[in-house]
XYZ file of C-alpha atoms in Angstrom:
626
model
C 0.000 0.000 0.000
C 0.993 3.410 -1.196
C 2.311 5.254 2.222
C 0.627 8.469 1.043
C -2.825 6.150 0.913
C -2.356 4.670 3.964
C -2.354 7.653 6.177
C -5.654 8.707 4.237
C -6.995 5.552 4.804
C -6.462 6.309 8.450
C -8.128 9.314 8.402
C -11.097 7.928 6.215
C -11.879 4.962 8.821
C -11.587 7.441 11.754
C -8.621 6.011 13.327
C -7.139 9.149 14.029
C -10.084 10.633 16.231
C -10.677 7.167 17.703
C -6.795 7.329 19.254
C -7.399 11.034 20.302
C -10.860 10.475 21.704
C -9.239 6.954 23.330
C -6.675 9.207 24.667
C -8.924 12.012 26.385
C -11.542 9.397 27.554
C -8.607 7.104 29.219
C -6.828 10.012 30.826
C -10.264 11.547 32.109
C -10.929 7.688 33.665
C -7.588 7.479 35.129
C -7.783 10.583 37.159
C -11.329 9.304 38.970
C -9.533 6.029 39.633
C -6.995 8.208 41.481
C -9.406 10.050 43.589
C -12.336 6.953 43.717
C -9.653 3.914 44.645
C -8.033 5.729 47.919
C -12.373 6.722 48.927
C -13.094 2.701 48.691
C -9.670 1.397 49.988
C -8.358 -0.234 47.286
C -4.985 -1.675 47.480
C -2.057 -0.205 45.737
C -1.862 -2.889 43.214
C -5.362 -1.717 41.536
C -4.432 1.448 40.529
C -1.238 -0.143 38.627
C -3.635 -2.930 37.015
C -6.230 -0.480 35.835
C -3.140 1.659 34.163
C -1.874 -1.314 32.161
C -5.552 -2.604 31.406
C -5.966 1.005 30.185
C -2.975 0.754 28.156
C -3.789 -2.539 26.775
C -7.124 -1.593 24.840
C -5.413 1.409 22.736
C -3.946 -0.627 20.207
C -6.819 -2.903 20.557
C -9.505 0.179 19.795
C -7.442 1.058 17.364
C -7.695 -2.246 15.283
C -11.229 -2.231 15.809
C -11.613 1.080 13.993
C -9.529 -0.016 11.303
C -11.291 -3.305 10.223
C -14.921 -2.540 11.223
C -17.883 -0.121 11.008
C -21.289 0.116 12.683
C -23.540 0.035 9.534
C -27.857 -0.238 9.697
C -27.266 -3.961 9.099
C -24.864 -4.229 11.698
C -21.047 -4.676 12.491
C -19.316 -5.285 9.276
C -15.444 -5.809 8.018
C -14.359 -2.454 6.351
C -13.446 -2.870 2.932
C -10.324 -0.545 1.623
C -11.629 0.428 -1.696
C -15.346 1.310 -0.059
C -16.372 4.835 0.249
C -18.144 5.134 3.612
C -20.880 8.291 3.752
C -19.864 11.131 6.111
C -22.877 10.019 8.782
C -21.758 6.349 8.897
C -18.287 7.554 9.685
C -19.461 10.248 12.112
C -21.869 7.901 13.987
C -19.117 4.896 13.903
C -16.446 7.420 15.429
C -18.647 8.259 18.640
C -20.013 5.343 18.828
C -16.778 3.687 19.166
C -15.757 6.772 21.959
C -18.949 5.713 23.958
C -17.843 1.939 23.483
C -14.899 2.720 24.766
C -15.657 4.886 27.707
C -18.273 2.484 28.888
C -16.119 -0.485 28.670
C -13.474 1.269 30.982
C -15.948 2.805 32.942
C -17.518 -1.032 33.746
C -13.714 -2.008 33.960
C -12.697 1.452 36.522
C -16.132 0.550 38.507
C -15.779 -3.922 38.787
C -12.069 -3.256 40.074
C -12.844 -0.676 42.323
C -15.810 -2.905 44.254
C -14.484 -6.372 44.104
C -10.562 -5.239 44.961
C -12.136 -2.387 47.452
C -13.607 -5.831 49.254
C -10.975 -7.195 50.659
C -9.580 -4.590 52.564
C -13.098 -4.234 54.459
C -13.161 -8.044 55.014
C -10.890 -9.749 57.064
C -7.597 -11.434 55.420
C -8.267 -15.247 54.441
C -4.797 -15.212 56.133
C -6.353 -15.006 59.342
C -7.788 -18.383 60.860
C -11.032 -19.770 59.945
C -11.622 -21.071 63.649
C -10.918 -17.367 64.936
C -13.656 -14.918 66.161
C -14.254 -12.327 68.757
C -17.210 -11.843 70.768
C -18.496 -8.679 70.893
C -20.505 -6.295 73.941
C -23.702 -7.519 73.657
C -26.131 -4.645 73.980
C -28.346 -4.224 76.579
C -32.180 -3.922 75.676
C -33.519 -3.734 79.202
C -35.871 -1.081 80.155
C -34.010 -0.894 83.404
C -30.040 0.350 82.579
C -28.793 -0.980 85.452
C -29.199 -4.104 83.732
C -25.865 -3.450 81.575
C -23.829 -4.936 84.037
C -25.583 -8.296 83.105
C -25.336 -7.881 79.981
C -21.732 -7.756 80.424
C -21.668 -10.707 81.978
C -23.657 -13.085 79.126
C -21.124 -11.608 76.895
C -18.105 -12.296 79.071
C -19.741 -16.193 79.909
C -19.673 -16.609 76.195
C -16.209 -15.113 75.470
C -15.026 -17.145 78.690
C -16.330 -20.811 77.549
C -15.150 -20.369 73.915
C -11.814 -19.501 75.324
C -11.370 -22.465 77.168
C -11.437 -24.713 73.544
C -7.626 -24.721 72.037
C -8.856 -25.687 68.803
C -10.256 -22.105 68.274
C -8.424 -18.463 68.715
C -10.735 -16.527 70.729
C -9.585 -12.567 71.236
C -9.622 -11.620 75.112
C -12.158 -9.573 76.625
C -9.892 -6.180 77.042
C -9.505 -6.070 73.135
C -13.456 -6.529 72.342
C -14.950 -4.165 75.590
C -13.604 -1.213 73.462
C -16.715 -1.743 70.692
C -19.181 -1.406 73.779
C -21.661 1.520 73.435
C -20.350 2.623 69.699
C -22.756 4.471 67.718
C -22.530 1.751 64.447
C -20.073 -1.418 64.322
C -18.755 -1.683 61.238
C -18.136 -5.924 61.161
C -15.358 -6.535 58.746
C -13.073 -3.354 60.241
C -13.227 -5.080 63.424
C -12.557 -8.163 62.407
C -9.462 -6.821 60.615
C -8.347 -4.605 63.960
C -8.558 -7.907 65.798
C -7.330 -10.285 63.154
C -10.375 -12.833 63.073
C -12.367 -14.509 60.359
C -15.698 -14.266 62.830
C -17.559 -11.948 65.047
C -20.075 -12.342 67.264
C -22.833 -10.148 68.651
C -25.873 -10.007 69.959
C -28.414 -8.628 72.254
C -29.918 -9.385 76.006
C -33.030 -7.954 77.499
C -33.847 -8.383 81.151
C -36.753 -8.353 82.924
C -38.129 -9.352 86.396
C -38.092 -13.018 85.719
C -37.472 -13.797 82.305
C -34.269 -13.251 79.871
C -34.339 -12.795 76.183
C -31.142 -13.255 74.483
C -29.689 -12.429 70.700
C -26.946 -13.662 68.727
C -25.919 -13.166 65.298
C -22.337 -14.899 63.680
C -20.997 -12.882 60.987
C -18.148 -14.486 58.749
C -16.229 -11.038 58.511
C -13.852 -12.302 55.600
C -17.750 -11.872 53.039
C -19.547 -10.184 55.399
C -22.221 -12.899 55.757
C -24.210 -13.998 58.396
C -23.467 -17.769 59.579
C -25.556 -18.727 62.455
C -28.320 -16.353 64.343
C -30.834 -17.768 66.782
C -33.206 -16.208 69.910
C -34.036 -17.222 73.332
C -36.635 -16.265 75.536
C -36.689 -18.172 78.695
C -36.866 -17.895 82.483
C -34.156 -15.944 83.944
C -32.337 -18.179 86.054
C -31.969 -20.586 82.401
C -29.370 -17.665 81.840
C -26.356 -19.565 82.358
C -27.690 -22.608 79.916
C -28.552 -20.028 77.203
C -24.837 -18.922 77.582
C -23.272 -22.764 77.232
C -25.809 -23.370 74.410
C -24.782 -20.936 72.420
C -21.150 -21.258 72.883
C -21.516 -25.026 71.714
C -23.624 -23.537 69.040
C -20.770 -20.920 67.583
C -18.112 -23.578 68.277
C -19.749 -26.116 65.864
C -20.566 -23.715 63.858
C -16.716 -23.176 63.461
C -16.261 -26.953 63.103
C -14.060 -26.731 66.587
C -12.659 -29.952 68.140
C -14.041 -30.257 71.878
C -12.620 -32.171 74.554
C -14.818 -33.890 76.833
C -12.854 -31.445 79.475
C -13.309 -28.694 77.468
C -17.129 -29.457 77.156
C -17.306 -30.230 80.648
C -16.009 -26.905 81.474
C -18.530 -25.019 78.942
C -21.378 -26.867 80.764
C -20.448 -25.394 84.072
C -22.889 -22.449 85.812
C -20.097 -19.901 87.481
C -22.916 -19.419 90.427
C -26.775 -20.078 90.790
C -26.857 -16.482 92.274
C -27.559 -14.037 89.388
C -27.468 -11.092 92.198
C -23.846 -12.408 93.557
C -22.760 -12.870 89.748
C -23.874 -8.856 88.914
C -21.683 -8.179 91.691
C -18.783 -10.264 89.881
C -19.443 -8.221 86.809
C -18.934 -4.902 88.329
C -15.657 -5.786 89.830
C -14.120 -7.670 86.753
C -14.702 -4.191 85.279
C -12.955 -2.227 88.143
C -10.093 -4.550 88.342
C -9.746 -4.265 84.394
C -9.964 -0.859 84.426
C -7.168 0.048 87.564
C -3.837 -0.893 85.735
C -5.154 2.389 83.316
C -6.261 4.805 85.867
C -4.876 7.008 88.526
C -6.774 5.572 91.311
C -5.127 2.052 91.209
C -5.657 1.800 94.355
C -9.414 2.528 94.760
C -9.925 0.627 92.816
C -9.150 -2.879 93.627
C -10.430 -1.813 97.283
C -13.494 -1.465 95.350
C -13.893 -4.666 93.598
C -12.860 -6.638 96.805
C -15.947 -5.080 98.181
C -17.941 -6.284 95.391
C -16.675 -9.504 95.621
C -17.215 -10.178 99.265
C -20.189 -9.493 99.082
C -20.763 -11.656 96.127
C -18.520 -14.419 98.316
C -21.381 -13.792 101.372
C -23.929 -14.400 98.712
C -22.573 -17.778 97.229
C -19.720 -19.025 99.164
C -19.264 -21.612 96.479
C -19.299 -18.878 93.737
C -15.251 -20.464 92.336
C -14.657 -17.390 89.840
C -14.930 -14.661 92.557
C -12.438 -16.068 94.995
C -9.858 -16.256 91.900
C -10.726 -12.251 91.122
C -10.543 -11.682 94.964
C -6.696 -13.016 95.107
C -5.944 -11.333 92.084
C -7.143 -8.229 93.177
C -5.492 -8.860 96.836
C -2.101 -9.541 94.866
C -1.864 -6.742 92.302
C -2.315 -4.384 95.631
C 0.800 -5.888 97.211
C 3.108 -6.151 93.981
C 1.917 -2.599 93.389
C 3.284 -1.211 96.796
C 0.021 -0.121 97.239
C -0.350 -2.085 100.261
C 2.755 -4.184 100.797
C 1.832 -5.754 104.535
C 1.429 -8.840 105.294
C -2.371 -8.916 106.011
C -2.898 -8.644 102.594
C -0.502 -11.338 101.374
C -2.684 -13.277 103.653
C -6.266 -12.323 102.279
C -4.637 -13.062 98.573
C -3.522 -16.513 99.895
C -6.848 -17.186 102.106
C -9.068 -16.518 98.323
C -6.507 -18.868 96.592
C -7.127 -21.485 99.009
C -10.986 -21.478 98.679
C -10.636 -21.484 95.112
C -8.477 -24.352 94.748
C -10.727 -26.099 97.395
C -13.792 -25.980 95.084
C -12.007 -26.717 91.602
C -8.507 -28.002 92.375
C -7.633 -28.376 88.812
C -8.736 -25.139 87.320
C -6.818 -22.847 85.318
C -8.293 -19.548 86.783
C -7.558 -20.740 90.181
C -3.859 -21.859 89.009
C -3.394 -18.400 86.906
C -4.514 -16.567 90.717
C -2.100 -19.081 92.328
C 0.910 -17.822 89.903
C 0.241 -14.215 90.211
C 0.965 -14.506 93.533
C 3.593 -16.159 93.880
C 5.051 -13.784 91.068
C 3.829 -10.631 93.634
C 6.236 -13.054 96.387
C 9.122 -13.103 94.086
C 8.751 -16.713 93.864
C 9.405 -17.144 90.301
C 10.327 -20.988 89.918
C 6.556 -21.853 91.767
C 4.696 -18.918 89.414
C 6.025 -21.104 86.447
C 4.964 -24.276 87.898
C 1.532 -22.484 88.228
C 1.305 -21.082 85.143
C 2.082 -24.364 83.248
C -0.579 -25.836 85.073
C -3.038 -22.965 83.985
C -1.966 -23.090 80.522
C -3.393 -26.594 79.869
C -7.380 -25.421 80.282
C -6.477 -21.800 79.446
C -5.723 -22.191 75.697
C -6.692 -18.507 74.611
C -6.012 -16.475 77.630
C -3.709 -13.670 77.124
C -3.015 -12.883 81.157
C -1.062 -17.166 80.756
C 1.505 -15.441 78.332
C 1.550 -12.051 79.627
C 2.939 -13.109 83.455
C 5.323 -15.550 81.335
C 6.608 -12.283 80.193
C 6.309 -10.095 83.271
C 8.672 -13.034 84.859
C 11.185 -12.924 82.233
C 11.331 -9.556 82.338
C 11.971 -9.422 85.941
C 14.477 -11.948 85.856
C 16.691 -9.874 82.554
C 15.310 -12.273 80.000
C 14.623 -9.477 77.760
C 13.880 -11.663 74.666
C 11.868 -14.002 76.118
C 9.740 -11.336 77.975
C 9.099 -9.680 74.287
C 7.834 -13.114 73.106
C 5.347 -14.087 75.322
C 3.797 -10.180 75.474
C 3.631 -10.106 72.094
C 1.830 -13.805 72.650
C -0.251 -11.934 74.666
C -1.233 -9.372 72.027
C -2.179 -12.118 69.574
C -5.631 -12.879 71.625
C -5.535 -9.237 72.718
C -4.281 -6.765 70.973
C -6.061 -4.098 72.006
C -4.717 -4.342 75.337
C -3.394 -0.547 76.318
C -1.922 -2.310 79.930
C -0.039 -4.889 77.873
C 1.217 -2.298 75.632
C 2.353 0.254 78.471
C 4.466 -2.693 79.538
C 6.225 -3.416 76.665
C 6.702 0.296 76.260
C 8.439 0.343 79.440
C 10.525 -2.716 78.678
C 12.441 -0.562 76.007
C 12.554 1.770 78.103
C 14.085 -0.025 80.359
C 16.465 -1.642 77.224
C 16.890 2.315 75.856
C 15.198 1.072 72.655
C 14.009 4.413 72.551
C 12.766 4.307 69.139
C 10.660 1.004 69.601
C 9.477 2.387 72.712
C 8.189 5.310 70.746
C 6.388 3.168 68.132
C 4.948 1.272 70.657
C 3.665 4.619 72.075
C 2.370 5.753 69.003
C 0.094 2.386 68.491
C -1.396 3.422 71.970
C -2.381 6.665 70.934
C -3.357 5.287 67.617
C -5.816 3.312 69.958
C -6.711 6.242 72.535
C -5.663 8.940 70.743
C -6.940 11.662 73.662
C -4.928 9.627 76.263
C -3.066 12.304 78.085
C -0.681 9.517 79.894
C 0.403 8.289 76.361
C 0.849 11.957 75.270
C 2.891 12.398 78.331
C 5.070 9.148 78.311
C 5.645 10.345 74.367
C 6.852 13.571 75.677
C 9.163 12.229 78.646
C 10.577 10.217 76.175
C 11.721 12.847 74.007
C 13.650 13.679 77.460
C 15.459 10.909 77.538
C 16.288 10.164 74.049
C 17.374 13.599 72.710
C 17.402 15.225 75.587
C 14.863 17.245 74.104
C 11.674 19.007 76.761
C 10.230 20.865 74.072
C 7.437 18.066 73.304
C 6.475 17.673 77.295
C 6.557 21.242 77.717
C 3.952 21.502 75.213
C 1.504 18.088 76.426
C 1.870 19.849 80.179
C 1.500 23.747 79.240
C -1.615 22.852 76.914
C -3.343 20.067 79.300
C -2.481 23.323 82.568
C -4.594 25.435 80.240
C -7.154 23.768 79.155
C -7.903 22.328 82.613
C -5.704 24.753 85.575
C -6.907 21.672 87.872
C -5.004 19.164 86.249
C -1.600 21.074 87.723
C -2.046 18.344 90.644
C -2.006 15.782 88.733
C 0.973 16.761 86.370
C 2.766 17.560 89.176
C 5.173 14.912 89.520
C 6.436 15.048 85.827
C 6.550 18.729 86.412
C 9.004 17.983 89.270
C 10.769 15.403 87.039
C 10.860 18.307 83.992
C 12.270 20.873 86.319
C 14.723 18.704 87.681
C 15.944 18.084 83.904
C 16.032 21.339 83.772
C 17.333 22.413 87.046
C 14.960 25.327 87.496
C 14.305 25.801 91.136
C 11.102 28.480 90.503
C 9.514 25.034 88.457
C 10.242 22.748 91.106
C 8.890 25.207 93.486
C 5.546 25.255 92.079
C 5.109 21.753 91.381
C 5.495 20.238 94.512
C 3.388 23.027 95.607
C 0.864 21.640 93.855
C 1.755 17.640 94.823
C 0.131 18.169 97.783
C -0.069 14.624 99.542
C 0.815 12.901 96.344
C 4.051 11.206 95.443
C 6.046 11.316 92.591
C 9.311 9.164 91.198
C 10.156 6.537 89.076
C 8.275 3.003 89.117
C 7.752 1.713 92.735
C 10.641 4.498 94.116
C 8.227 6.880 95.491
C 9.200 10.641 96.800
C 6.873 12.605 99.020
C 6.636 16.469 98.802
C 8.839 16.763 102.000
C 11.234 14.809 100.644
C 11.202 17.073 97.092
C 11.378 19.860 99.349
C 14.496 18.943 100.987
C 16.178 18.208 97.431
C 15.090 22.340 96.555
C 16.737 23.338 99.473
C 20.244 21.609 99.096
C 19.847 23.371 94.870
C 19.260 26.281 96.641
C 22.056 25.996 99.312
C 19.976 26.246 102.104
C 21.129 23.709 104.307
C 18.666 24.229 107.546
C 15.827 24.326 105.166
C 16.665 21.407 103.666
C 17.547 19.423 107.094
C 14.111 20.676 108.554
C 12.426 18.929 105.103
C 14.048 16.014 105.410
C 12.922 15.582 108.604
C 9.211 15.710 108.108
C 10.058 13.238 105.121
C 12.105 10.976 107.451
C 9.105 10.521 109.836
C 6.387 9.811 107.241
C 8.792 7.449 105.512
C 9.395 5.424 108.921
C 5.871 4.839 109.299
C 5.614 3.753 105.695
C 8.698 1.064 106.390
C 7.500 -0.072 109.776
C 4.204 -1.192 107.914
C 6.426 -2.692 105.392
C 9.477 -3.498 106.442
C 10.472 -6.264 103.715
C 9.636 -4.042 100.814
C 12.823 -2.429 99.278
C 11.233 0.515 97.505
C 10.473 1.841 100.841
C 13.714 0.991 102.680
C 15.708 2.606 99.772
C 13.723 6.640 99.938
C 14.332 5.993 103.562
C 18.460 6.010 103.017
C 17.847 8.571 100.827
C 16.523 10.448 103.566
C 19.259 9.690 105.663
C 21.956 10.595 103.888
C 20.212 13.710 103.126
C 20.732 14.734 107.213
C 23.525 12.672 107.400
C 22.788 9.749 109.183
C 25.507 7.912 107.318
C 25.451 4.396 109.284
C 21.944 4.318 108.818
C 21.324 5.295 105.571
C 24.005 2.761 104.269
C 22.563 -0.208 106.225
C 18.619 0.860 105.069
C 20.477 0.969 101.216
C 22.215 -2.071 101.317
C 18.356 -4.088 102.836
C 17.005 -2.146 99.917
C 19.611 -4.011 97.518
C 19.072 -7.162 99.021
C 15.233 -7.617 98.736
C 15.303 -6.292 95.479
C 18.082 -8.601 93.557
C 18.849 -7.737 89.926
C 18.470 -11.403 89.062
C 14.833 -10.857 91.061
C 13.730 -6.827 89.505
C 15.295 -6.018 86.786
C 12.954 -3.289 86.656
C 13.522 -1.861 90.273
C 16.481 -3.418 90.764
C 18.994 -0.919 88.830
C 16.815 2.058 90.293
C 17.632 0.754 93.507
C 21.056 -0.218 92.663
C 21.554 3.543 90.961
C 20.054 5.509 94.300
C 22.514 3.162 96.772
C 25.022 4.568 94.708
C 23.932 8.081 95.344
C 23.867 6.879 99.269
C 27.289 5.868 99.209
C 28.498 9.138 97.580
């Protein structure tokens, strides 16, 4: 073919304005895919598949053009020599641009819904036998029913947990979804990294419970199993079993005959005794992540007494009562005898009533962990970890231990075990943020920090810890300046409680007039690292040496001396305690005693026993001898 022909030939069949109207069409396409694939979450990949699909039909439309036209008997093979009427080739060349634009429009919409899907939908890389059981909401005229609710939810979560052939995500990571405006199924599932969620409903009324429950397969969005019961209230506890058997075969789980056996179980026959249980699960929960650790627990040991007076048989309250007992002496927040004693009193009844029972076992461990007994709080916690498949708290302590004992590595693998089943856990995460800490991993520690705020992003602690850090690693106050000054103004109260990194920051610092004001505002508070604890007389004292007034600082130290005695005399095995008293003493020069108070402090608290408080301890003994 004559060159010169050819390009007219071009022209004639329309080739030319199909390229250019190809051209305009595919470039107006690919800019909505650039704005429409980020709005439905499309992977990456999509974009770069649409491009070369895009690219793909060019020559392809162009070929088209060249050996076909729409004619009134149809779609028919272009002849060279035939001399098509200005119309046909008109109609053919926008009929071909609307051909074209719909078939990439079908093309832009198909790959933006079907590849949009999965990242809605939890990964098939997750495990089919995996789900998480959601608040179930509370439908009761009467409010004061959520509590109960609570608790059917909690039953559930707590029998499915006990079968190993399923992972079943802790009851810290799911209470988060409780009381949210709309659930949106598969995004959950994906936070929690589960093929299936459960919810449902419960409404309560004088003597009869109806219950609710819906299993969504999150990886399609599709509803599994759903079924309703309305029976007599007291059938609670059956309704509870059934429908954990129910979700487990749905899930084609392997069950034990011990594992059934344990499903089957009623925790009491007492619904008022188990309410009680239910309100101080939720305190003890909560106290790790509050200020008022201490008021806490206090208040779910009432609770639970009084659940205890209602049922003494009721086996899951005595194992919360020693827990809570425990974490109040390993905390310092009580470290006396008496209540070593009411932890290992609950124990006792516990193991009485169910001798082989992983809660009881688990309470038995934490204890002995609180005792320093580390050898018999692994003995424990292998026992526990037999009926405890999917409980996070097995793994965590395994960790806690390790850590205690310098096995840094270890400790990071069985918390981040312990994130696995719950991985919304903010206490578990604040303790693997303080294990780099403790390492100087100071930029781990700060991604770890970040993924907590990611999770509570108004958390003032985590905005603080983020800024302290800053301290340490560049030795930069800047950030906590700023997370102190703007909390001070939006809330002048909140001085009080900032006071004891304001005493920290000024001490960085060394300015005296910030100090000053701080522990003005401490009050009766304490400040310090971990389970060191200062009191303002003792801060006081410190201002007075910067200051180089030694009478005001002897007259401090002093008041902080007799405080701190009373403190020891209640406690006088706990090294935290012992060690602020040398401190003291050295402070007015009471050299025999402050040496002898230092070197009890280093003994009870062995590096190879605290690793945490151990180097504090070890660090201020050194400031003692000096």
């Amino acid at each position: 073919m004559n060159p010169r022909n050819f390009f007219t030939e071009l022209k004639r069949r329309n080739v030319y304005k199909i390229a250019i109207g190809y051209g305009v069409v595919a470039w107006l396409l690919l800019q909505a895919a650039s704005i429409l694939f980020p709005t439905f979450e499309a992977p990456p990949w999509t974009m770069k598949v649409f491009v070369a699909v895009t690219a793909l039909g060019f020559p392809i439309a162009l070929i088209i053009a060249w050996a076909f036209e729409l004619t009134p008997e149809g779609l028919k093979r272009t002849e060279l020599t035939d001399e098509l009427p200005k119309k046909s080739s008109r109609n053919r060349a926008w009929i071909y641009v609307v051909v074209i634009a719909g078939a990439i429009s079908i093309g832009l919409f198909l790959l933006g819904r079907f590849t949009a899907a999965p990242k809605q939908s939890a990964s098939a890389d997750f495990p089919a036998k995996s789900i998480a059981v959601l608040p179930f909401e509370n439908f009761s005229q009467d409010k004061a029913f959520a509590f109960f609710a609570d608790g059917v939810q909690d039953e559930i979560l707590t029998d499915l947990a006990k079968i190993a052939d399923l992972k079943v995500i802790s009851r810290t990571s799911v209470m988060q979804y409780k009381n949210t405006s709309s659930r949106n199924l598969p995004e959950i599932a994906q936070a929690l990294k589960v093929a299936h969620v459960l919810e449902g409903s419960v409404q309560r009324s004088a003597n009869r419970v109806r219950v609710s429950a819906q299993l969504i397969d999150a990886r399609n969005d599709t509803h599994v199993w759903a079924d309703k019961y309305d029976r007599d209230l007291a059938d609670v506890f059956a309704i509870q079993s059934e429908i954990a058997q129910k979700i487990a075969d749905q899930l084609q789980a392997k069950i034990s005959p011990r594992e059934r056996s344990a499903i089957e179980k009623q925790p009491t026959k007492d619904l008022a005794a188990y309410d009680l249980y239910v309100r101080a699960t939720d305190a003890i929960d909560a106290a790790p992540t509050t200020q008022n650790i201490k008021e806490n627990f206090l208040e779910a040991i009432t609770l639970l007494e009084q659940a205890i007076a209602r049922d003494p048989a009721f086996f899951n309250a005595y194992c919360k009562l020693a827990q809570a007992h425990a974490q109040l002496y390993l905390f310092g927040e009580d470290h006396t005898r008496a209540r070593l004693v009411s932890a290992e009193q609950a124990i006792n009844a516990a193991l009485r009533l169910q001798p082989d029972a992983g809660e009881a076992h688990w309470a038995q461990a934490g204890l002995l962990y609180s005792k320093l007994d580390y050898d018999g709080a692994r003995a424990e916690i292998e026992i526990a970890r037999r009926s405890l498949p999917n409980d996070a708290r097995v793994f965590e302590l395994s960790g806690y231990i390790d850590r205690r004992q310098g096995r840094w590595p270890e400790s990071a693998r069985n918390l981040e075990r312990a994130l696995e089943v719950d991985p919304n856990n903010v206490s578990i995460l604040w303790q693997i943020a303080l294990s780099y800490e403790s390492l100087r991993a100071y930029a781990t520690d700060a991604a770890v920090l970040d993924r907590i705020l990611a999770l509570k992003p108004n958390d003032l602690d985590a905005r603080l810890a983020r800024g302290q850090l800053e301290v340490a690693w560049r030795a930069d106050t800047r950030p906590l300046h700023e997370v102190i000054e703007s909390s001070m103004q939006q809330d002048p109260a909140s001085g009080k409680r900032l006071a004891p990194l304001r005493i920290f920051l000024a001490s960085a610092e060394r300015d005296a007039g910030a100090a000053e004001r701080a522990l003005a505002d401490l009050g009766d508070d304490t400040y310090g690292p971990d389970a060191i604890q200062f009191s303002r007389a003792f801060g006081e004292g410190q201002l007075a040496r910067w200051k180089g007034d030694a009478a005001a600082a002897h007259a401090s130290f002093t008041t902080a001396r007799v405080a701190q005695q009373r403190i020891v005399d209640a406690q006088p095995d706990y090294g935290p305690a012992l060690c602020v008293l040398g401190l003291i003493d050295a402070g007015l020069g009471r050299q025999e005693d402050a040496l002898r108070e230092g070197r009890r402090a280093v003994e009870l608290t062995p590096l190879s026993k605290d690793s945490i408080n151990g180097p504090i301890i070890m660090g201020f003994f050194a400031v003692i001898c000096a």
